[in-house]
mmCIF file of C-alpha atoms and ligand atoms in Angstrom:
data_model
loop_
_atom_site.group_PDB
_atom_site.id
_atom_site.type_symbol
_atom_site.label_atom_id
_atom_site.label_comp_id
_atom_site.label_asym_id
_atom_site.label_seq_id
_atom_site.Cartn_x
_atom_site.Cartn_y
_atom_site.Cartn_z
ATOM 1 C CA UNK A 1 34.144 7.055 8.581
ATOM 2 C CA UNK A 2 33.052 5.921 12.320
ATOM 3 C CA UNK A 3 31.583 9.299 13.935
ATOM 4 C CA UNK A 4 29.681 9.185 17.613
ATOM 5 C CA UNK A 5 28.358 12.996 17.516
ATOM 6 C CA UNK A 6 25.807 14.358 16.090
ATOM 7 C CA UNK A 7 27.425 17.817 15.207
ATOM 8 C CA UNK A 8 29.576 15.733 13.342
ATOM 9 C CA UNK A 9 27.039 14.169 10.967
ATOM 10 C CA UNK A 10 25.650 17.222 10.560
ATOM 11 C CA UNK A 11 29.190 19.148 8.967
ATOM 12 C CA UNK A 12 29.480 16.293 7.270
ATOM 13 C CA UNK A 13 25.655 16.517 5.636
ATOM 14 C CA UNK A 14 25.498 20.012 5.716
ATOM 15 C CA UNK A 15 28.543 19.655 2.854
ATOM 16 C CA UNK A 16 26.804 17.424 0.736
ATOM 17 C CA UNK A 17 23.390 19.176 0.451
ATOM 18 C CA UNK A 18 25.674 22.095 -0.498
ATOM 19 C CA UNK A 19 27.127 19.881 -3.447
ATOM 20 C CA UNK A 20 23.464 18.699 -4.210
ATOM 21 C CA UNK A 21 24.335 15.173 -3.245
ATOM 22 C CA UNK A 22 20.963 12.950 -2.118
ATOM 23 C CA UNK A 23 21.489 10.955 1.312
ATOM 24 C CA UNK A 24 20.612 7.691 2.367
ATOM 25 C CA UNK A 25 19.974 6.225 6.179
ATOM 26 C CA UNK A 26 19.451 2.733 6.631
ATOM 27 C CA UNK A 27 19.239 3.052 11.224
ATOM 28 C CA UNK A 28 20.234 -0.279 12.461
ATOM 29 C CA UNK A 29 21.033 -1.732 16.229
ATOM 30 C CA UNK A 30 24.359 -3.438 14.950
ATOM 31 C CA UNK A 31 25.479 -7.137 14.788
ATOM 32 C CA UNK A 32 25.094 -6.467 11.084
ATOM 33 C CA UNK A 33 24.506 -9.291 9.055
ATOM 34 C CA UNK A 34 23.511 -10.077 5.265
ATOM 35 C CA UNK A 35 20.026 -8.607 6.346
ATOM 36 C CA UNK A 36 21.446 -5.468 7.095
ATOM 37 C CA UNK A 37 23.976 -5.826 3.887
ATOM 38 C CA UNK A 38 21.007 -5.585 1.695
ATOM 39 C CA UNK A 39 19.835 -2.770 2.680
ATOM 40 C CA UNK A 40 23.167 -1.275 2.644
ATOM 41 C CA UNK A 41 23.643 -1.947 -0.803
ATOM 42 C CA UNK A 42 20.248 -0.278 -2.007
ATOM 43 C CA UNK A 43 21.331 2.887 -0.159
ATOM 44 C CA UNK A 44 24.789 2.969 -1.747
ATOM 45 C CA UNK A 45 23.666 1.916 -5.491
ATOM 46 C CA UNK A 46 20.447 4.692 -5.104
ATOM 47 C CA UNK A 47 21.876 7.585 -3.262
ATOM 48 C CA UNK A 48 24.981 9.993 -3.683
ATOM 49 C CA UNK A 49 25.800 9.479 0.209
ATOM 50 C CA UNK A 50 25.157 6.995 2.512
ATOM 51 C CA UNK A 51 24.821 7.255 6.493
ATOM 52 C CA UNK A 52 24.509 4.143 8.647
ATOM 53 C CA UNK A 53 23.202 4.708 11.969
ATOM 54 C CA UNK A 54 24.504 1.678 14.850
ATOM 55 C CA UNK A 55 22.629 2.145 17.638
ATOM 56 C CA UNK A 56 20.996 0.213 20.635
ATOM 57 C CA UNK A 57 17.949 2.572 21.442
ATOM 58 C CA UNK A 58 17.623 2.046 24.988
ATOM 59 C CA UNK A 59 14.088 3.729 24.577
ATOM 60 C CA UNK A 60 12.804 0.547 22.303
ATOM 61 C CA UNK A 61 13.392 -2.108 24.729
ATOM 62 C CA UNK A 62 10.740 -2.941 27.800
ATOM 63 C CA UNK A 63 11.872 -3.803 30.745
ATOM 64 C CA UNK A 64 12.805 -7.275 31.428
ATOM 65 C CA UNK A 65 14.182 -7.525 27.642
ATOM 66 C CA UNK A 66 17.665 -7.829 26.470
ATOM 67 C CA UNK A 67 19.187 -4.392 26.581
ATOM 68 C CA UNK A 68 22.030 -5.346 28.619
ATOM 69 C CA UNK A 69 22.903 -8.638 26.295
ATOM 70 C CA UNK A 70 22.104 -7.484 22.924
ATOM 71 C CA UNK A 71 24.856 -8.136 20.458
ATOM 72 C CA UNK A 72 26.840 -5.292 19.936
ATOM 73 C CA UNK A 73 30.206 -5.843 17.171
ATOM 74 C CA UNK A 74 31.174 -2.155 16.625
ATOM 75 C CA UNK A 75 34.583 -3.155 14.976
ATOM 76 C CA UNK A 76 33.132 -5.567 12.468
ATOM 77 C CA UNK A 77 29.996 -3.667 11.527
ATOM 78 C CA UNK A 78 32.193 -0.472 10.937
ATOM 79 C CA UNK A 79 34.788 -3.018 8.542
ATOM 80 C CA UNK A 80 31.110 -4.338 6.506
ATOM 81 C CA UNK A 81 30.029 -0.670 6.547
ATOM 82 C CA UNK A 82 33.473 0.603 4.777
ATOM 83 C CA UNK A 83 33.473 -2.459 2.553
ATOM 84 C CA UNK A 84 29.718 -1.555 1.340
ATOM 85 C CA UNK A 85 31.189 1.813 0.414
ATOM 86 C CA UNK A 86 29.638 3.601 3.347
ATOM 87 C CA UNK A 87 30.318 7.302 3.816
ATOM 88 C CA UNK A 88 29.172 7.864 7.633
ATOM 89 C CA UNK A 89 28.733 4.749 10.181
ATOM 90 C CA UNK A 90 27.322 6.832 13.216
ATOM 91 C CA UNK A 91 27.345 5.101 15.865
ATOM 92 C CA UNK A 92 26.407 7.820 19.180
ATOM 93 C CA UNK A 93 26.110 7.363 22.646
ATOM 94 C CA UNK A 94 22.501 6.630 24.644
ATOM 95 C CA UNK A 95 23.844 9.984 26.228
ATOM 96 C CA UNK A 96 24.821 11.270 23.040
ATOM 97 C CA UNK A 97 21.311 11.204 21.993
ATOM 98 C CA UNK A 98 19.254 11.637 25.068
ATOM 99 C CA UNK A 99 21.473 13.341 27.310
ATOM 100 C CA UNK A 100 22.514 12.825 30.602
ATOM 101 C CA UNK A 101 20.697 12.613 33.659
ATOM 102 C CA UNK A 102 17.292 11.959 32.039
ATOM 103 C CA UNK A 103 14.845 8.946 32.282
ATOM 104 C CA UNK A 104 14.382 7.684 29.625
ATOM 105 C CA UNK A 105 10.230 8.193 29.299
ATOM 106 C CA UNK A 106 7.471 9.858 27.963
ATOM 107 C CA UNK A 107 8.076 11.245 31.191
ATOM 108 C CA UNK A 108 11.117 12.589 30.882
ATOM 109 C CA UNK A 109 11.231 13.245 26.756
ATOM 110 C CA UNK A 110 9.938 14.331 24.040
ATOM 111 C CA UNK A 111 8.204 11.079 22.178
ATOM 112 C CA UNK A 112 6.544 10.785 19.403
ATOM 113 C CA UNK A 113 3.149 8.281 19.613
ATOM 114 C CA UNK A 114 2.213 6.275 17.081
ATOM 115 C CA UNK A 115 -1.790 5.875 16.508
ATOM 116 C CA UNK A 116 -3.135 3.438 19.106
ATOM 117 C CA UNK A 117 -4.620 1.083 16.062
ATOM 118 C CA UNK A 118 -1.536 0.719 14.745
ATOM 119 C CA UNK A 119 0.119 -0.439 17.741
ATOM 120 C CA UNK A 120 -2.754 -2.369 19.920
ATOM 121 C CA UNK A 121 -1.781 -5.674 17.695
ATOM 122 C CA UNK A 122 1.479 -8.275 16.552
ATOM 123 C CA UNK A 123 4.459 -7.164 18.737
ATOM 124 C CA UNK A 124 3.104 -4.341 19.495
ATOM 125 C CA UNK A 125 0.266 -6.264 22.220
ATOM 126 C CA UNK A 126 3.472 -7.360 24.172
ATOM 127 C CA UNK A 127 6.287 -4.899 23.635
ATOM 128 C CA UNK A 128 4.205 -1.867 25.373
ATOM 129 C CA UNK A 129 5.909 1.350 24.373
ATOM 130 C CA UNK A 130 8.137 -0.228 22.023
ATOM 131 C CA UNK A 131 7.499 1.383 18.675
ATOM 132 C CA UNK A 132 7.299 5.037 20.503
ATOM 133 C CA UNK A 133 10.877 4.062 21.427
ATOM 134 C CA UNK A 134 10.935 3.258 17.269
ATOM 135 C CA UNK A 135 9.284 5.834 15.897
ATOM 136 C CA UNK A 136 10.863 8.755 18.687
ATOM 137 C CA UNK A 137 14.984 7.003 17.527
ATOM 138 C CA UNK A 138 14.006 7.149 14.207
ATOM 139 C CA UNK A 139 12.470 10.919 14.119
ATOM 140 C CA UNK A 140 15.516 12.031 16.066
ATOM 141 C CA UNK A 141 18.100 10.404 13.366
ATOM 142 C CA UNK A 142 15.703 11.830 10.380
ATOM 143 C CA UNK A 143 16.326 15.138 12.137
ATOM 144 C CA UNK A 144 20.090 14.857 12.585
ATOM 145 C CA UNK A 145 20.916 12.994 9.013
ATOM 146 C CA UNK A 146 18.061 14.606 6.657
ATOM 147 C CA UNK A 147 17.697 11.791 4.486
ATOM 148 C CA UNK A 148 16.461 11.842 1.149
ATOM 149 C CA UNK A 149 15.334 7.868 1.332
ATOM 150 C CA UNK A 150 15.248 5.883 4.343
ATOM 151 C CA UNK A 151 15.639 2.114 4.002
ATOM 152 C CA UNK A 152 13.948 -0.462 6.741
ATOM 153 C CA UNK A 153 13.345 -4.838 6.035
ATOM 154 C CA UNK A 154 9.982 -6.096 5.668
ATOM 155 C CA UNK A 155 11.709 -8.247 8.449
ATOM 156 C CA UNK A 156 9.781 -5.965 11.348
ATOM 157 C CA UNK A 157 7.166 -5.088 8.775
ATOM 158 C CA UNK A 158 4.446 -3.817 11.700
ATOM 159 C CA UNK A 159 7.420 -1.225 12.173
ATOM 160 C CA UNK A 160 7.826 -0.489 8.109
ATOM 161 C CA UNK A 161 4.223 0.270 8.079
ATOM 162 C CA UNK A 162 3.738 2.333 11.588
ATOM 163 C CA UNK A 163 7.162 4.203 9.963
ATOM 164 C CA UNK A 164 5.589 5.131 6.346
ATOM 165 C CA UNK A 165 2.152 6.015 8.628
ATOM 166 C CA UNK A 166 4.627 8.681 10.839
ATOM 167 C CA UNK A 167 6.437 9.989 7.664
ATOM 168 C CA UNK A 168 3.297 11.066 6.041
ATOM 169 C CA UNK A 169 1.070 12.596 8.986
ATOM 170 C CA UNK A 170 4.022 14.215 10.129
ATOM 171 C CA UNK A 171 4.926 15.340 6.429
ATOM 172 C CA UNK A 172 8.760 13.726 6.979
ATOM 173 C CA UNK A 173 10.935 14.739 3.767
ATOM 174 C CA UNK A 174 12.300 11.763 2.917
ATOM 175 C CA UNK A 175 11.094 8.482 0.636
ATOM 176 C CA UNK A 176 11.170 5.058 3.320
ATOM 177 C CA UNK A 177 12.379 2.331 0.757
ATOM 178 C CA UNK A 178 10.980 -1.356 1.732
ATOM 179 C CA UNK A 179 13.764 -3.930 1.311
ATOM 180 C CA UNK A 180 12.944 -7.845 0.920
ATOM 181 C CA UNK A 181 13.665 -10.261 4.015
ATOM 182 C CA UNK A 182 16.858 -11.760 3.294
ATOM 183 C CA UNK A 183 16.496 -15.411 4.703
ATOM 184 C CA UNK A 184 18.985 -18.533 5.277
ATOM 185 C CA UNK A 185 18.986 -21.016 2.672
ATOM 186 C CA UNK A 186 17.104 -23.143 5.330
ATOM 187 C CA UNK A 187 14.710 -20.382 5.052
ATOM 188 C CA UNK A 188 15.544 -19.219 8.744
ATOM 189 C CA UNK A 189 14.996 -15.058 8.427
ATOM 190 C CA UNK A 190 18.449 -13.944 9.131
ATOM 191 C CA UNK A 191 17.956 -11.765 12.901
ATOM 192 C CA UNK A 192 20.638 -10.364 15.059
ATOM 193 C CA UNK A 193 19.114 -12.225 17.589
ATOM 194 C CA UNK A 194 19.646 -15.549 15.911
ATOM 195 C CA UNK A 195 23.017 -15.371 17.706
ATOM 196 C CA UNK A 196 21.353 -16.589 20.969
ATOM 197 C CA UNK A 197 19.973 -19.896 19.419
ATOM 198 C CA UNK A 198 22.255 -22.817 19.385
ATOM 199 C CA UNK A 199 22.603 -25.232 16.289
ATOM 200 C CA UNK A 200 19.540 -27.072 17.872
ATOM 201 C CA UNK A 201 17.009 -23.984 18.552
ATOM 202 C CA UNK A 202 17.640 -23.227 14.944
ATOM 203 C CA UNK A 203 16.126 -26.277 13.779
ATOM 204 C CA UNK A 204 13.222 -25.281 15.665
ATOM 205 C CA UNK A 205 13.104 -21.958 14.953
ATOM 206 C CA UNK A 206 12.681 -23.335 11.317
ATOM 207 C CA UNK A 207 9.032 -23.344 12.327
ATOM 208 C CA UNK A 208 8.211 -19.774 11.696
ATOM 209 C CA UNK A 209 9.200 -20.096 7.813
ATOM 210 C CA UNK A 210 7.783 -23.457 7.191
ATOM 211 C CA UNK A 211 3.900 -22.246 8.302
ATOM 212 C CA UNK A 212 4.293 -19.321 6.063
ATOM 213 C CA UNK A 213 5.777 -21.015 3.534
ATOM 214 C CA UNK A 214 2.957 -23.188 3.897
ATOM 215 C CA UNK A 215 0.307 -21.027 4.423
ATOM 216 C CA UNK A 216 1.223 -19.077 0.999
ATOM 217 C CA UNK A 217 1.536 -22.177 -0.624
ATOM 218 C CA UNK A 218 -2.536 -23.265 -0.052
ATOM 219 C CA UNK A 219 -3.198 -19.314 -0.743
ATOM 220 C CA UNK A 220 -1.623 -19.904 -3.864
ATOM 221 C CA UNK A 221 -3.464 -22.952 -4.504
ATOM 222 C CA UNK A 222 -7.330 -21.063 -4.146
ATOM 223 C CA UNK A 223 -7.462 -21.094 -0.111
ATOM 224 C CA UNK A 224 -8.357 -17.974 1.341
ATOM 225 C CA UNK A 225 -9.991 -18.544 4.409
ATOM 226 C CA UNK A 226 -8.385 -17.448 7.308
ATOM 227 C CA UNK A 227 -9.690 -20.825 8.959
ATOM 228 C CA UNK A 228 -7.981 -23.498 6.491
ATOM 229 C CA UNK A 229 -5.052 -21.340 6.230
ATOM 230 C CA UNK A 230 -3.826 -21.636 9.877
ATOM 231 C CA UNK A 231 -5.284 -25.497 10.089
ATOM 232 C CA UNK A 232 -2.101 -26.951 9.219
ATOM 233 C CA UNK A 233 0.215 -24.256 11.104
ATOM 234 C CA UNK A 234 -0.100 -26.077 13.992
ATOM 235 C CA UNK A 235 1.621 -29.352 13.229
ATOM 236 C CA UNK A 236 4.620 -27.595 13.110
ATOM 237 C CA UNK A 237 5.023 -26.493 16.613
ATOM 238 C CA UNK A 238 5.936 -28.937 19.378
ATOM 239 C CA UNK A 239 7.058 -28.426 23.235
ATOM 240 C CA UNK A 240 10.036 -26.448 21.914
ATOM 241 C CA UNK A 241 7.839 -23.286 20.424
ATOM 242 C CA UNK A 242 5.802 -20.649 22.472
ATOM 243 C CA UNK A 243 2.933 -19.245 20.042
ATOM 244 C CA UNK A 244 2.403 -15.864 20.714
ATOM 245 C CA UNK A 245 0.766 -14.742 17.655
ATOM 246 C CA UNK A 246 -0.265 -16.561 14.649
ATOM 247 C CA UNK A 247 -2.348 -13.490 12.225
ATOM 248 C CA UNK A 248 -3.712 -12.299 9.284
ATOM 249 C CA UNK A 249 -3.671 -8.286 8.616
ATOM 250 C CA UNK A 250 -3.666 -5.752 5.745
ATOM 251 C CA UNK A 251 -0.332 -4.710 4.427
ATOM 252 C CA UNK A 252 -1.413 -0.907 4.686
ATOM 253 C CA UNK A 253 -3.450 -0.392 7.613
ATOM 254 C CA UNK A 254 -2.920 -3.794 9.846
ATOM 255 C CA UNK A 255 -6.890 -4.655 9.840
ATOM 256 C CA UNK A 256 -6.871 -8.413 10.338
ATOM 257 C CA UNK A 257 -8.084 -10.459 7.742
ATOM 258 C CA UNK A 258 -10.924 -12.925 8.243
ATOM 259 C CA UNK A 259 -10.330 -13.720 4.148
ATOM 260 C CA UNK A 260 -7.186 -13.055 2.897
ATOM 261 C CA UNK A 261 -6.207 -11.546 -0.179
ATOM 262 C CA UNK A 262 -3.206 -10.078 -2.099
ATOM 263 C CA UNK A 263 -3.006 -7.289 0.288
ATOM 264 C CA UNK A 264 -2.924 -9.427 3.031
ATOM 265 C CA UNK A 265 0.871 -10.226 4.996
ATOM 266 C CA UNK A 266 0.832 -13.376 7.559
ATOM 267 C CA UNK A 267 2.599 -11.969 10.475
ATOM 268 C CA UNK A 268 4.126 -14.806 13.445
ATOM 269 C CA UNK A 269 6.033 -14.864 16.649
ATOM 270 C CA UNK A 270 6.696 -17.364 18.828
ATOM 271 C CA UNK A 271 9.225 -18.122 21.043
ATOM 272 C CA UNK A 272 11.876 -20.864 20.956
ATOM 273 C CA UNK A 273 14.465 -21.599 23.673
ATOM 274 C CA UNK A 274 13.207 -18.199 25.582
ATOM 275 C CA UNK A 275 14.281 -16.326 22.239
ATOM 276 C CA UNK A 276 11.597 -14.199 20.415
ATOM 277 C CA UNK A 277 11.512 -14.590 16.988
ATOM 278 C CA UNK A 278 9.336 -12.937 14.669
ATOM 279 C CA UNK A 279 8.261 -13.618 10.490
ATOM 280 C CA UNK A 280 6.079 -12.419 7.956
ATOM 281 C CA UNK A 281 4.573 -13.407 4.324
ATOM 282 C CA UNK A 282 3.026 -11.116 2.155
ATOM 283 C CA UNK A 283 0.335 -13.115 0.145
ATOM 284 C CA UNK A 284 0.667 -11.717 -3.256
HETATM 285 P P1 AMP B 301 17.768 -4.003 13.504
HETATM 286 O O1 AMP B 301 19.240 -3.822 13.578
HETATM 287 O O2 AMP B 301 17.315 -5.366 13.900
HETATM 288 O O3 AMP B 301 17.007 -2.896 14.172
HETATM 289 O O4 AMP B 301 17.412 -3.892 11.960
HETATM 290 C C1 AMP B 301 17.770 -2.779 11.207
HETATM 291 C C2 AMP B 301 17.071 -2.841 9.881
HETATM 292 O O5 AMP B 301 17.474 -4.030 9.184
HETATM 293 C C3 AMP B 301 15.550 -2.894 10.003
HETATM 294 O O6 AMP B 301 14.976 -2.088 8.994
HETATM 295 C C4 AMP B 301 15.258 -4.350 9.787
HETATM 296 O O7 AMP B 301 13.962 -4.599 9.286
HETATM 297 C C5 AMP B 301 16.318 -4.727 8.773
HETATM 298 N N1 AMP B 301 16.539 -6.172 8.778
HETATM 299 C C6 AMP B 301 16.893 -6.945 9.847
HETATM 300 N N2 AMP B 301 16.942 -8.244 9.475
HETATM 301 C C7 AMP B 301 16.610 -8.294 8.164
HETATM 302 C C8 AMP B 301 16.463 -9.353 7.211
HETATM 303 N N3 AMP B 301 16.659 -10.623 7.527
HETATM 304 N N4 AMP B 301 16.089 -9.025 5.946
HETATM 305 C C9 AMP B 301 15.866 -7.722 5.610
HETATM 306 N N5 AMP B 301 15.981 -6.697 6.463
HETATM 307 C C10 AMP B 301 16.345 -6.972 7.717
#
C-alpha cells in the first residue's frame, strides 16, 4: 500500500501494535535496487509488518549536490516493494515532512547533531551537515513508524555506525539490523547512483572493490600495517579516478587505524566521471 501522509502510517501502525504485531523500517531514497531488496527481505522474513520509507531528504544533500537529478522511480519501487510482500511503502512529501514555508536548516528546524568525532572524518570531511540531515530524517521516521528493528547496508557504514551511536544515547526503542553490501558479480557495490556511470565509468569504478579486495587479501595473508596495506592501492587508480579518501578506522568508534586488526573496516571514495562513489571492507 503506497501512502504519502504521515497520519496515515500512523492508523495504520497504531492497528498493529494493538494486534501485538512487531514492525520493520528499512528508510531508503528510492531507485531501489537488489541492495535495497536485501534489506527488504530481512524486514519481511523477521518482522510481523513491514514499512518502507521512499524518500529524497532534501536536508541530507549540500549544496551543489544532486538533489535536483537524483533518481527517483516511484512506480517501480512501489511494484518491488508489493512483490517483497511489503505492507506500507511511504513515500511523503519534503513538505509533508518539514512543512511549508520553512528553510530547511538548523536554522529553521529542529535537528538532531551527531557527535563531532563521529562526523569530522570519511564522507563526513566533505558532505558538511550531511549526516544531521541523516540522523534528523531518520529520527523523524522512527517517530512516525515506531519500529521494532530498523534495517540500514554496511554500504554507508560511517552512517550505520553514527545511527546505532544516536539510537543508544538517545535511548531509541528499536534494534538497527546491519545488512551485508550486496555487490555486482564484477564486484561493483550496487548504488543508486551507479545509474549516472556509463558502461565505461563502470569499468573504472571497478577500482574501489579491487583495492579492498586487495587490501583484505594481504590482511589475510599476515599484513597489518597500515603502510603496506595501502602500497599497492595505488596502481589501481589512473587519470579517470579522484581519491578523496583512502582509510583505516574502527568498526565501533571510527578511530583510524595505524595497525589494523579484525575490528578494523577499510573505508574509500573517490570519484570517477564527476560521480562519487563510496566502499568499505571490514577486515575480519
Ligand atoms: P539509500 O537509498 O541509498 O539511502 O539507501 C537506503 C539503504 O539501503 C541504506 O541503509 C543503504 O546502506 C542500503 N544500501 C544501499 N545500497 C546497498 C548495497 N549495495 N548493499 C546493501 N545495502 C545497501
Amino acid at each position: 500500500m503506497l501512502v504519502h501522509t504521515i497520519a496515515e502510517v500512523r492508523e495504520k501502525i497504531k492497528e498493529w501494535k494493538k494486534e501485538g504485531l512487531t514492525v520493520g523500517l528499512v528508510p531508503t531514497m528510492g531507485a531501489l535496487h537488489s541492495g535495497h531488496k536485501s534489506l527488504i527481505e530481512k524486514s519481511v522474513e523477521k518482522c510481523d509488518r513491514t514499512v518502507v520509507s521512499v524518500f529524497v531528504n532534501p536536508i541530507q544533500f549540500c549544496p551543489g549536490e544532486d538533489l535536483e537529478k537524483y533518481p527517483r522511480t516511484l512506480e517501480a519501487d512501489e511494484k518491488l516493494c508489493t512483490e517483497a510482500g511489503v505492507d506500507i511503502v511511504f513515500a511523503p512529501s519534503p513538505k509533508e515532512m518539514y512543512g511549508e514555508g520553512h528553510i530547511m536548516s538548523s536554522d529553521f528546524l529542529t535537528y538532531v547533531i551527531p557527535p563531532y568525532f563521529y562526523v569530522d572524518k570519511l564522507c563526513g570531511k566533505s558532505r558538511t551537515g550531511h549526516f544531521d540531515g541523516v540522523c534528523t530524517v531518520v529520527n523523524k521516521l522512527f517517530n512516525i513508524v515506531q519500529p521494532d528493528f530498523a534495517f540500514f547496508g554496511e554500504k554507508d557504514r560511517q552512517q550505520l555506525i553514527i545511527l546505532k551511536k544516536m539510537v543508544k544515547d538517545l535511548n531509541i526503542p528499536v534494534e538497527i539490523v546491519p545488512c551485508p553490501i550486496i555487490r555486482e558479480e564484477s564486484g561493483l557495490a550496487l548504488s543508486s547512483r551507479n545509474k549516472y556511470l556509463s558502461e565505461e565509468d563502470k569499468k573504472h569504478a571497478l577500482a574501489l572493490s579491487k583495492i579492498l579486495f586487495n587490501i583484505k587479501a594481504c590482511y589475510d595473508k599476515g599484513i597489518n600495517d597500515v603502510s603496506s596495506l595501502t602500497e599497492t592501492a595505488y596502481s589501481y587508480l589512473s587519470e579517470h579516478h579522484e581519491l578523496e579518501y583512502l582509510e583505516f578506522r574502527d568498526a565501533d568508534d571510527l578511530e583510524e587505524k595505524v595497525n589494523a586488526d579484525d575490528n578494523t573496516i577499510v573505508f574509500i571514495a573517490l570519484k570517477v566521471a564527476n560521480v562519487r562513489l563510496i566502499d568499505n571492507i571490514a577486515l575480519r
